[in-house]
mmCIF file with all atom_site columns, C-alpha atoms in Angstrom:
data_model
loop_
_atom_site.group_PDB
_atom_site.id
_atom_site.type_symbol
_atom_site.label_atom_id
_atom_site.label_alt_id
_atom_site.label_comp_id
_atom_site.label_asym_id
_atom_site.label_entity_id
_atom_site.label_seq_id
_atom_site.pdbx_PDB_ins_code
_atom_site.Cartn_x
_atom_site.Cartn_y
_atom_site.Cartn_z
_atom_site.occupancy
_atom_site.B_iso_or_equiv
_atom_site.pdbx_formal_charge
_atom_site.auth_seq_id
_atom_site.auth_comp_id
_atom_site.auth_asym_id
_atom_site.auth_atom_id
_atom_site.pdbx_PDB_model_num
ATOM 1   C CA . MET Q 1 1   ? -12.786 21.051 136.525 1.00 75.00 ? 1   MET Q CA 1
ATOM 2   C CA . ALA Q 1 2   ? -10.049 18.961 138.084 1.00 81.00 ? 2   ALA Q CA 1
ATOM 3   C CA . ALA Q 1 3   ? -7.637  20.702 135.720 1.00 85.00 ? 3   ALA Q CA 1
ATOM 4   C CA . ARG Q 1 4   ? -8.663  24.113 137.108 1.00 83.00 ? 4   ARG Q CA 1
ATOM 5   C CA . VAL Q 1 5   ? -8.205  22.932 140.690 1.00 83.00 ? 5   VAL Q CA 1
ATOM 6   C CA . ASN Q 1 6   ? -4.807  21.476 139.762 1.00 85.00 ? 6   ASN Q CA 1
ATOM 7   C CA . LEU Q 1 7   ? -3.843  24.718 138.046 1.00 88.00 ? 7   LEU Q CA 1
ATOM 8   C CA . GLY Q 1 8   ? -4.910  26.659 141.131 1.00 86.00 ? 8   GLY Q CA 1
ATOM 9   C CA . VAL Q 1 9   ? -2.826  24.362 143.324 1.00 87.00 ? 9   VAL Q CA 1
ATOM 10  C CA . ALA Q 1 10  ? 0.185   24.811 141.030 1.00 90.00 ? 10  ALA Q CA 1
ATOM 11  C CA . TYR Q 1 11  ? -0.173  28.604 141.203 1.00 89.00 ? 11  TYR Q CA 1
ATOM 12  C CA . GLN Q 1 12  ? -0.595  28.441 144.966 1.00 90.00 ? 12  GLN Q CA 1
ATOM 13  C CA . GLU Q 1 13  ? 2.530   26.308 145.396 1.00 91.00 ? 13  GLU Q CA 1
ATOM 14  C CA . GLN Q 1 14  ? 4.426   28.977 143.434 1.00 93.00 ? 14  GLN Q CA 1
ATOM 15  C CA . GLY Q 1 15  ? 3.087   31.656 145.770 1.00 91.00 ? 15  GLY Q CA 1
ATOM 16  C CA . ARG Q 1 16  ? 0.964   33.171 142.990 1.00 92.00 ? 16  ARG Q CA 1
ATOM 17  C CA . LEU Q 1 17  ? -2.241  33.430 144.994 1.00 90.00 ? 17  LEU Q CA 1
ATOM 18  C CA . GLU Q 1 18  ? -3.644  36.146 142.715 1.00 92.00 ? 18  GLU Q CA 1
ATOM 19  C CA . MET Q 1 19  ? -3.649  33.496 139.955 1.00 93.00 ? 19  MET Q CA 1
ATOM 20  C CA . ALA Q 1 20  ? -4.816  30.575 142.112 1.00 92.00 ? 20  ALA Q CA 1
ATOM 21  C CA . ILE Q 1 21  ? -7.892  32.216 143.609 1.00 93.00 ? 21  ILE Q CA 1
ATOM 22  C CA . PRO Q 1 22  ? -9.694  32.825 140.275 1.00 92.00 ? 22  PRO Q CA 1
ATOM 23  C CA . GLN Q 1 23  ? -9.165  29.152 139.367 1.00 93.00 ? 23  GLN Q CA 1
ATOM 24  C CA . TYR Q 1 24  ? -10.854 27.997 142.564 1.00 92.00 ? 24  TYR Q CA 1
ATOM 25  C CA . ARG Q 1 25  ? -13.651 30.542 142.177 1.00 94.00 ? 25  ARG Q CA 1
ATOM 26  C CA . GLU Q 1 26  ? -14.314 29.314 138.641 1.00 93.00 ? 26  GLU Q CA 1
ATOM 27  C CA . VAL Q 1 27  ? -14.676 25.735 139.878 1.00 92.00 ? 27  VAL Q CA 1
ATOM 28  C CA . ILE Q 1 28  ? -17.000 26.867 142.672 1.00 95.00 ? 28  ILE Q CA 1
ATOM 29  C CA . ALA Q 1 29  ? -19.106 28.857 140.192 1.00 94.00 ? 29  ALA Q CA 1
ATOM 30  C CA . LEU Q 1 30  ? -19.550 25.697 138.095 1.00 94.00 ? 30  LEU Q CA 1
ATOM 31  C CA . LYS Q 1 31  ? -19.773 23.269 141.006 1.00 94.00 ? 31  LYS Q CA 1
ATOM 32  C CA . PRO Q 1 32  ? -20.738 25.085 144.225 1.00 94.00 ? 32  PRO Q CA 1
ATOM 33  C CA . ASN Q 1 33  ? -20.769 21.865 146.262 1.00 95.00 ? 33  ASN Q CA 1
ATOM 34  C CA . ASP Q 1 34  ? -17.110 21.020 145.620 1.00 93.00 ? 34  ASP Q CA 1
ATOM 35  C CA . PRO Q 1 35  ? -15.472 20.854 149.073 1.00 95.00 ? 35  PRO Q CA 1
ATOM 36  C CA . LEU Q 1 36  ? -11.959 20.542 147.625 1.00 93.00 ? 36  LEU Q CA 1
ATOM 37  C CA . ALA Q 1 37  ? -12.206 23.778 145.643 1.00 94.00 ? 37  ALA Q CA 1
ATOM 38  C CA . ARG Q 1 38  ? -13.639 25.546 148.704 1.00 95.00 ? 38  ARG Q CA 1
ATOM 39  C CA . ALA Q 1 39  ? -10.859 24.164 150.938 1.00 96.00 ? 39  ALA Q CA 1
ATOM 40  C CA . ASN Q 1 40  ? -8.205  25.273 148.460 1.00 95.00 ? 40  ASN Q CA 1
ATOM 41  C CA . LEU Q 1 41  ? -9.777  28.721 148.221 1.00 96.00 ? 41  LEU Q CA 1
ATOM 42  C CA . ALA Q 1 42  ? -9.882  28.922 152.023 1.00 96.00 ? 42  ALA Q CA 1
ATOM 43  C CA . CYS Q 1 43  ? -6.219  27.969 152.232 1.00 95.00 ? 43  CYS Q CA 1
ATOM 44  C CA . ALA Q 1 44  ? -5.305  30.663 149.682 1.00 96.00 ? 44  ALA Q CA 1
ATOM 45  C CA . PHE Q 1 45  ? -7.288  33.246 151.639 1.00 96.00 ? 45  PHE Q CA 1
ATOM 46  C CA . ALA Q 1 46  ? -5.551  32.190 154.865 1.00 95.00 ? 46  ALA Q CA 1
ATOM 47  C CA . GLU Q 1 47  ? -2.161  32.580 153.179 1.00 94.00 ? 47  GLU Q CA 1
ATOM 48  C CA . GLN Q 1 48  ? -3.179  36.092 152.135 1.00 94.00 ? 48  GLN Q CA 1
ATOM 49  C CA . GLY Q 1 49  ? -4.201  36.895 155.695 1.00 93.00 ? 49  GLY Q CA 1
ATOM 50  C CA . LYS Q 1 50  ? -7.883  37.154 154.719 1.00 95.00 ? 50  LYS Q CA 1
ATOM 51  C CA . ILE Q 1 51  ? -8.976  35.290 157.810 1.00 96.00 ? 51  ILE Q CA 1
ATOM 52  C CA . GLU Q 1 52  ? -12.721 35.985 157.640 1.00 97.00 ? 52  GLU Q CA 1
ATOM 53  C CA . ALA Q 1 53  ? -12.889 34.800 154.020 1.00 97.00 ? 53  ALA Q CA 1
ATOM 54  C CA . ALA Q 1 54  ? -10.866 31.709 154.932 1.00 97.00 ? 54  ALA Q CA 1
ATOM 55  C CA . LEU Q 1 55  ? -13.200 30.934 157.836 1.00 97.00 ? 55  LEU Q CA 1
ATOM 56  C CA . MET Q 1 56  ? -16.257 31.250 155.611 1.00 97.00 ? 56  MET Q CA 1
ATOM 57  C CA . GLU Q 1 57  ? -14.852 28.916 152.945 1.00 97.00 ? 57  GLU Q CA 1
ATOM 58  C CA . TYR Q 1 58  ? -13.590 26.307 155.425 1.00 97.00 ? 58  TYR Q CA 1
ATOM 59  C CA . LYS Q 1 59  ? -16.969 26.277 157.165 1.00 98.00 ? 59  LYS Q CA 1
ATOM 60  C CA . GLU Q 1 60  ? -18.701 25.757 153.828 1.00 97.00 ? 60  GLU Q CA 1
ATOM 61  C CA . ALA Q 1 61  ? -16.256 22.979 152.891 1.00 97.00 ? 61  ALA Q CA 1
ATOM 62  C CA . ILE Q 1 62  ? -16.989 21.273 156.224 1.00 98.00 ? 62  ILE Q CA 1
ATOM 63  C CA . ARG Q 1 63  ? -20.724 21.667 155.669 1.00 97.00 ? 63  ARG Q CA 1
ATOM 64  C CA . LEU Q 1 64  ? -20.225 19.808 152.376 1.00 97.00 ? 64  LEU Q CA 1
ATOM 65  C CA . ASN Q 1 65  ? -17.882 17.191 153.856 1.00 97.00 ? 65  ASN Q CA 1
ATOM 66  C CA . PRO Q 1 66  ? -18.281 17.113 157.655 1.00 97.00 ? 66  PRO Q CA 1
ATOM 67  C CA . VAL Q 1 67  ? -16.146 14.007 158.211 1.00 97.00 ? 67  VAL Q CA 1
ATOM 68  C CA . ASP Q 1 68  ? -12.936 15.335 156.651 1.00 97.00 ? 68  ASP Q CA 1
ATOM 69  C CA . ALA Q 1 69  ? -10.325 15.539 159.421 1.00 98.00 ? 69  ALA Q CA 1
ATOM 70  C CA . GLU Q 1 70  ? -8.020  17.728 157.310 1.00 97.00 ? 70  GLU Q CA 1
ATOM 71  C CA . LEU Q 1 71  ? -10.757 20.341 156.878 1.00 97.00 ? 71  LEU Q CA 1
ATOM 72  C CA . HIS Q 1 72  ? -11.433 20.506 160.615 1.00 98.00 ? 72  HIS Q CA 1
ATOM 73  C CA . PHE Q 1 73  ? -7.694  20.709 161.270 1.00 98.00 ? 73  PHE Q CA 1
ATOM 74  C CA . ALA Q 1 74  ? -7.270  23.545 158.769 1.00 97.00 ? 74  ALA Q CA 1
ATOM 75  C CA . LEU Q 1 75  ? -10.209 25.461 160.237 1.00 98.00 ? 75  LEU Q CA 1
ATOM 76  C CA . GLY Q 1 76  ? -8.654  25.000 163.678 1.00 98.00 ? 76  GLY Q CA 1
ATOM 77  C CA . GLY Q 1 77  ? -5.454  26.541 162.357 1.00 97.00 ? 77  GLY Q CA 1
ATOM 78  C CA . VAL Q 1 78  ? -7.332  29.576 161.071 1.00 97.00 ? 78  VAL Q CA 1
ATOM 79  C CA . TYR Q 1 79  ? -9.058  29.962 164.429 1.00 97.00 ? 79  TYR Q CA 1
ATOM 80  C CA . GLU Q 1 80  ? -5.617  29.908 166.062 1.00 96.00 ? 80  GLU Q CA 1
ATOM 81  C CA . GLN Q 1 81  ? -4.456  32.612 163.635 1.00 94.00 ? 81  GLN Q CA 1
ATOM 82  C CA . LYS Q 1 82  ? -7.466  34.643 164.682 1.00 95.00 ? 82  LYS Q CA 1
ATOM 83  C CA . GLY Q 1 83  ? -6.610  34.228 168.373 1.00 96.00 ? 83  GLY Q CA 1
ATOM 84  C CA . ARG Q 1 84  ? -9.539  31.917 169.128 1.00 98.00 ? 84  ARG Q CA 1
ATOM 85  C CA . PRO Q 1 85  ? -7.868  28.891 170.783 1.00 98.00 ? 85  PRO Q CA 1
ATOM 86  C CA . ASP Q 1 86  ? -11.088 27.456 172.230 1.00 98.00 ? 86  ASP Q CA 1
ATOM 87  C CA . LEU Q 1 87  ? -12.725 27.331 168.805 1.00 98.00 ? 87  LEU Q CA 1
ATOM 88  C CA . ALA Q 1 88  ? -9.502  25.904 167.379 1.00 98.00 ? 88  ALA Q CA 1
ATOM 89  C CA . MET Q 1 89  ? -9.454  23.158 170.002 1.00 98.00 ? 89  MET Q CA 1
ATOM 90  C CA . GLY Q 1 90  ? -13.069 22.314 169.148 1.00 98.00 ? 90  GLY Q CA 1
ATOM 91  C CA . GLU Q 1 91  ? -12.122 21.861 165.500 1.00 98.00 ? 91  GLU Q CA 1
ATOM 92  C CA . TYR Q 1 92  ? -9.096  19.745 166.407 1.00 98.00 ? 92  TYR Q CA 1
ATOM 93  C CA . ARG Q 1 93  ? -11.391 17.531 168.469 1.00 98.00 ? 93  ARG Q CA 1
ATOM 94  C CA . GLU Q 1 94  ? -13.737 17.276 165.485 1.00 98.00 ? 94  GLU Q CA 1
ATOM 95  C CA . ALA Q 1 95  ? -10.742 16.207 163.380 1.00 98.00 ? 95  ALA Q CA 1
ATOM 96  C CA . LEU Q 1 96  ? -10.058 13.449 165.907 1.00 98.00 ? 96  LEU Q CA 1
ATOM 97  C CA . LYS Q 1 97  ? -13.694 12.341 165.811 1.00 98.00 ? 97  LYS Q CA 1
ATOM 98  C CA . ALA Q 1 98  ? -13.454 12.080 162.043 1.00 97.00 ? 98  ALA Q CA 1
ATOM 99  C CA . GLU Q 1 99  ? -10.046 10.359 162.157 1.00 98.00 ? 99  GLU Q CA 1
ATOM 100 C CA . PRO Q 1 100 ? -9.029  9.133  165.622 1.00 97.00 ? 100 PRO Q CA 1
ATOM 101 C CA . ALA Q 1 101 ? -5.416  8.535  164.517 1.00 97.00 ? 101 ALA Q CA 1
ATOM 102 C CA . PHE Q 1 102 ? -4.906  12.141 163.348 1.00 98.00 ? 102 PHE Q CA 1
ATOM 103 C CA . ALA Q 1 103 ? -1.789  12.953 165.388 1.00 97.00 ? 103 ALA Q CA 1
ATOM 104 C CA . PRO Q 1 104 ? -1.379  16.610 164.311 1.00 98.00 ? 104 PRO Q CA 1
ATOM 105 C CA . ALA Q 1 105 ? -4.687  17.450 165.999 1.00 98.00 ? 105 ALA Q CA 1
ATOM 106 C CA . GLU Q 1 106 ? -3.473  15.961 169.301 1.00 98.00 ? 106 GLU Q CA 1
ATOM 107 C CA . THR Q 1 107 ? -0.278  17.996 169.013 1.00 98.00 ? 107 THR Q CA 1
ATOM 108 C CA . ARG Q 1 108 ? -2.130  21.263 168.382 1.00 98.00 ? 108 ARG Q CA 1
ATOM 109 C CA . ILE Q 1 109 ? -4.461  20.504 171.324 1.00 98.00 ? 109 ILE Q CA 1
ATOM 110 C CA . GLY Q 1 110 ? -1.337  19.954 173.415 1.00 98.00 ? 110 GLY Q CA 1
ATOM 111 C CA . TRP Q 1 111 ? 0.071   23.350 172.472 1.00 98.00 ? 111 TRP Q CA 1
ATOM 112 C CA . ILE Q 1 112 ? -3.197  25.142 173.182 1.00 98.00 ? 112 ILE Q CA 1
ATOM 113 C CA . LEU Q 1 113 ? -3.392  23.485 176.602 1.00 98.00 ? 113 LEU Q CA 1
ATOM 114 C CA . PHE Q 1 114 ? 0.275   24.339 177.211 1.00 98.00 ? 114 PHE Q CA 1
ATOM 115 C CA . ASP Q 1 115 ? -0.391  28.001 176.401 1.00 97.00 ? 115 ASP Q CA 1
ATOM 116 C CA . LYS Q 1 116 ? -3.356  27.978 178.795 1.00 97.00 ? 116 LYS Q CA 1
ATOM 117 C CA . GLY Q 1 117 ? -1.111  26.704 181.598 1.00 97.00 ? 117 GLY Q CA 1
ATOM 118 C CA . ARG Q 1 118 ? -2.810  23.298 181.663 1.00 98.00 ? 118 ARG Q CA 1
ATOM 119 C CA . LYS Q 1 119 ? 0.482   21.394 181.552 1.00 98.00 ? 119 LYS Q CA 1
ATOM 120 C CA . GLU Q 1 120 ? -0.745  17.960 182.721 1.00 98.00 ? 120 GLU Q CA 1
ATOM 121 C CA . GLU Q 1 121 ? -3.436  17.885 180.041 1.00 98.00 ? 121 GLU Q CA 1
ATOM 122 C CA . ALA Q 1 122 ? -0.916  19.167 177.498 1.00 98.00 ? 122 ALA Q CA 1
ATOM 123 C CA . MET Q 1 123 ? 1.489   16.369 178.435 1.00 98.00 ? 123 MET Q CA 1
ATOM 124 C CA . ASP Q 1 124 ? -1.310  13.837 177.925 1.00 98.00 ? 124 ASP Q CA 1
ATOM 125 C CA . ALA Q 1 125 ? -2.141  15.289 174.500 1.00 98.00 ? 125 ALA Q CA 1
ATOM 126 C CA . PHE Q 1 126 ? 1.525   15.273 173.422 1.00 98.00 ? 126 PHE Q CA 1
ATOM 127 C CA . ASN Q 1 127 ? 1.886   11.668 174.574 1.00 98.00 ? 127 ASN Q CA 1
ATOM 128 C CA . ARG Q 1 128 ? -1.256  10.662 172.662 1.00 98.00 ? 128 ARG Q CA 1
ATOM 129 C CA . ALA Q 1 129 ? 0.219   12.354 169.585 1.00 98.00 ? 129 ALA Q CA 1
ATOM 130 C CA . LEU Q 1 130 ? 3.434   10.366 169.971 1.00 98.00 ? 130 LEU Q CA 1
ATOM 131 C CA . LYS Q 1 131 ? 1.501   7.106  170.286 1.00 98.00 ? 131 LYS Q CA 1
ATOM 132 C CA . LEU Q 1 132 ? -0.150  7.942  166.968 1.00 98.00 ? 132 LEU Q CA 1
ATOM 133 C CA . ASN Q 1 133 ? 3.039   9.252  165.349 1.00 98.00 ? 133 ASN Q CA 1
ATOM 134 C CA . PRO Q 1 134 ? 6.339   8.471  167.097 1.00 98.00 ? 134 PRO Q CA 1
ATOM 135 C CA . GLU Q 1 135 ? 8.085   10.942 164.772 1.00 98.00 ? 135 GLU Q CA 1
ATOM 136 C CA . ASP Q 1 136 ? 6.070   14.018 165.774 1.00 98.00 ? 136 ASP Q CA 1
ATOM 137 C CA . ALA Q 1 137 ? 8.823   16.558 166.460 1.00 98.00 ? 137 ALA Q CA 1
ATOM 138 C CA . GLN Q 1 138 ? 6.459   19.178 167.859 1.00 98.00 ? 138 GLN Q CA 1
ATOM 139 C CA . ALA Q 1 139 ? 5.047   16.728 170.408 1.00 98.00 ? 139 ALA Q CA 1
ATOM 140 C CA . TYR Q 1 140 ? 8.597   15.967 171.607 1.00 98.00 ? 140 TYR Q CA 1
ATOM 141 C CA . PHE Q 1 141 ? 9.276   19.701 171.774 1.00 97.00 ? 141 PHE Q CA 1
ATOM 142 C CA . GLY Q 1 142 ? 6.131   20.259 173.842 1.00 98.00 ? 142 GLY Q CA 1
ATOM 143 C CA . ILE Q 1 143 ? 7.075   17.521 176.285 1.00 98.00 ? 143 ILE Q CA 1
ATOM 144 C CA . GLY Q 1 144 ? 10.561  19.008 176.495 1.00 97.00 ? 144 GLY Q CA 1
ATOM 145 C CA . ARG Q 1 145 ? 9.092   22.406 177.371 1.00 97.00 ? 145 ARG Q CA 1
ATOM 146 C CA . ILE Q 1 146 ? 6.991   20.878 180.138 1.00 97.00 ? 146 ILE Q CA 1
ATOM 147 C CA . TYR Q 1 147 ? 9.964   19.002 181.577 1.00 97.00 ? 147 TYR Q CA 1
ATOM 148 C CA . ALA Q 1 148 ? 12.044  22.192 181.434 1.00 95.00 ? 148 ALA Q CA 1
ATOM 149 C CA . GLU Q 1 149 ? 9.383   24.068 183.400 1.00 94.00 ? 149 GLU Q CA 1
ATOM 150 C CA . ARG Q 1 150 ? 9.426   21.270 185.973 1.00 96.00 ? 150 ARG Q CA 1
ATOM 151 C CA . GLU Q 1 151 ? 13.223  21.665 186.128 1.00 94.00 ? 151 GLU Q CA 1
ATOM 152 C CA . LYS Q 1 152 ? 13.732  18.111 184.885 1.00 95.00 ? 152 LYS Q CA 1
ATOM 153 C CA . HIS Q 1 153 ? 16.525  19.274 182.625 1.00 92.00 ? 153 HIS Q CA 1
ATOM 154 C CA . GLU Q 1 154 ? 17.858  15.882 181.577 1.00 94.00 ? 154 GLU Q CA 1
ATOM 155 C CA . LEU Q 1 155 ? 14.431  14.781 180.361 1.00 96.00 ? 155 LEU Q CA 1
ATOM 156 C CA . ALA Q 1 156 ? 13.887  18.153 178.712 1.00 95.00 ? 156 ALA Q CA 1
ATOM 157 C CA . THR Q 1 157 ? 17.197  17.863 176.872 1.00 94.00 ? 157 THR Q CA 1
ATOM 158 C CA . GLU Q 1 158 ? 16.374  14.327 175.700 1.00 96.00 ? 158 GLU Q CA 1
ATOM 159 C CA . HIS Q 1 159 ? 13.051  15.509 174.267 1.00 96.00 ? 159 HIS Q CA 1
ATOM 160 C CA . TYR Q 1 160 ? 14.557  18.601 172.656 1.00 95.00 ? 160 TYR Q CA 1
ATOM 161 C CA . ALA Q 1 161 ? 17.242  16.436 171.049 1.00 95.00 ? 161 ALA Q CA 1
ATOM 162 C CA . GLN Q 1 162 ? 14.608  14.065 169.675 1.00 97.00 ? 162 GLN Q CA 1
ATOM 163 C CA . ALA Q 1 163 ? 12.576  17.014 168.392 1.00 97.00 ? 163 ALA Q CA 1
ATOM 164 C CA . LEU Q 1 164 ? 15.649  18.439 166.656 1.00 95.00 ? 164 LEU Q CA 1
ATOM 165 C CA . LYS Q 1 165 ? 16.443  15.067 165.103 1.00 96.00 ? 165 LYS Q CA 1
ATOM 166 C CA . LEU Q 1 166 ? 12.929  14.725 163.673 1.00 97.00 ? 166 LEU Q CA 1
ATOM 167 C CA . GLU Q 1 167 ? 12.027  18.330 162.778 1.00 96.00 ? 167 GLU Q CA 1
ATOM 168 C CA . LYS Q 1 168 ? 12.292  19.093 159.051 1.00 96.00 ? 168 LYS Q CA 1
ATOM 169 C CA . ASP Q 1 169 ? 11.156  22.718 159.034 1.00 95.00 ? 169 ASP Q CA 1
ATOM 170 C CA . PRO Q 1 170 ? 14.170  25.053 159.511 1.00 95.00 ? 170 PRO Q CA 1
ATOM 171 C CA . ASP Q 1 171 ? 12.136  27.730 161.337 1.00 95.00 ? 171 ASP Q CA 1
ATOM 172 C CA . ARG Q 1 172 ? 10.717  25.220 163.799 1.00 94.00 ? 172 ARG Q CA 1
ATOM 173 C CA . LYS Q 1 173 ? 14.149  23.655 164.246 1.00 95.00 ? 173 LYS Q CA 1
ATOM 174 C CA . ASN Q 1 174 ? 15.541  27.097 165.064 1.00 95.00 ? 174 ASN Q CA 1
ATOM 175 C CA . ALA Q 1 175 ? 12.744  27.656 167.607 1.00 93.00 ? 175 ALA Q CA 1
ATOM 176 C CA . ILE Q 1 176 ? 13.683  24.415 169.369 1.00 93.00 ? 176 ILE Q CA 1
ATOM 177 C CA . VAL Q 1 177 ? 17.368  25.394 169.545 1.00 93.00 ? 177 VAL Q CA 1
ATOM 178 C CA . THR Q 1 178 ? 16.486  28.916 170.699 1.00 92.00 ? 178 THR Q CA 1
ATOM 179 C CA . GLN Q 1 179 ? 14.246  27.588 173.479 1.00 90.00 ? 179 GLN Q CA 1
ATOM 180 C CA . PHE Q 1 180 ? 16.895  25.090 174.530 1.00 86.00 ? 180 PHE Q CA 1
ATOM 181 C CA . TYR Q 1 181 ? 19.570  27.775 174.908 1.00 86.00 ? 181 TYR Q CA 1
ATOM 182 C CA . LYS Q 1 182 ? 17.132  30.228 176.482 1.00 85.00 ? 182 LYS Q CA 1
ATOM 183 C CA . GLU Q 1 183 ? 16.616  27.673 179.230 1.00 80.00 ? 183 GLU Q CA 1
ATOM 184 C CA . GLY Q 1 184 ? 20.390  27.441 179.777 1.00 73.00 ? 184 GLY Q CA 1
ATOM 185 C CA . GLY Q 1 185 ? 20.975  24.223 177.861 1.00 68.00 ? 185 GLY Q CA 1
ATOM 186 C CA . THR Q 1 186 ? 24.280  23.268 176.320 1.00 60.00 ? 186 THR Q CA 1
ATOM 187 C CA . MET Q 1 187 ? 24.989  20.872 173.506 1.00 55.00 ? 187 MET Q CA 1
ATOM 188 C CA . ASP Q 1 188 ? 27.733  18.346 174.064 1.00 52.00 ? 188 ASP Q CA 1
ATOM 189 C CA . GLY Q 1 189 ? 29.241  16.878 170.896 1.00 41.00 ? 189 GLY Q CA 1
#
């Protein structure tokens, strides 16, 4: 069964979801209480944009393994995709209960609070994320955004620069640069 899950993962990494999903379903048919197969199936559904199916599978995976921080985090991400930030934040908090040092959950909580206009709470969440992971580019970016809104441009620039230095994802890196210039920033050297 592990071979089928691994094959599904390999297909999924290649973007061949139509091949991955039957592998996960086969494992679930043979072993319905396998949270890994259900989580992988949920992830594939989410990638296909089948949000309801993804929600169902993540919820079942969590029922089978309620203390898995990654599962709660992934379900939170699907809730965000669905436009349900309060449910997402609840799942991120569950991830932190399961694994108190799970920095990505603090960062996502920070962004949800930021989007709700709760900037002080967002700043606290971003700072908690940085205490857990000093290389969290998105937490630096969030703090930079808050400083920019407060017109503390030097601090904003410092945080944007740190975010740019740490961010690996080209799309996220571009978003940081775009936001920086949108706010009237300039890059020296």
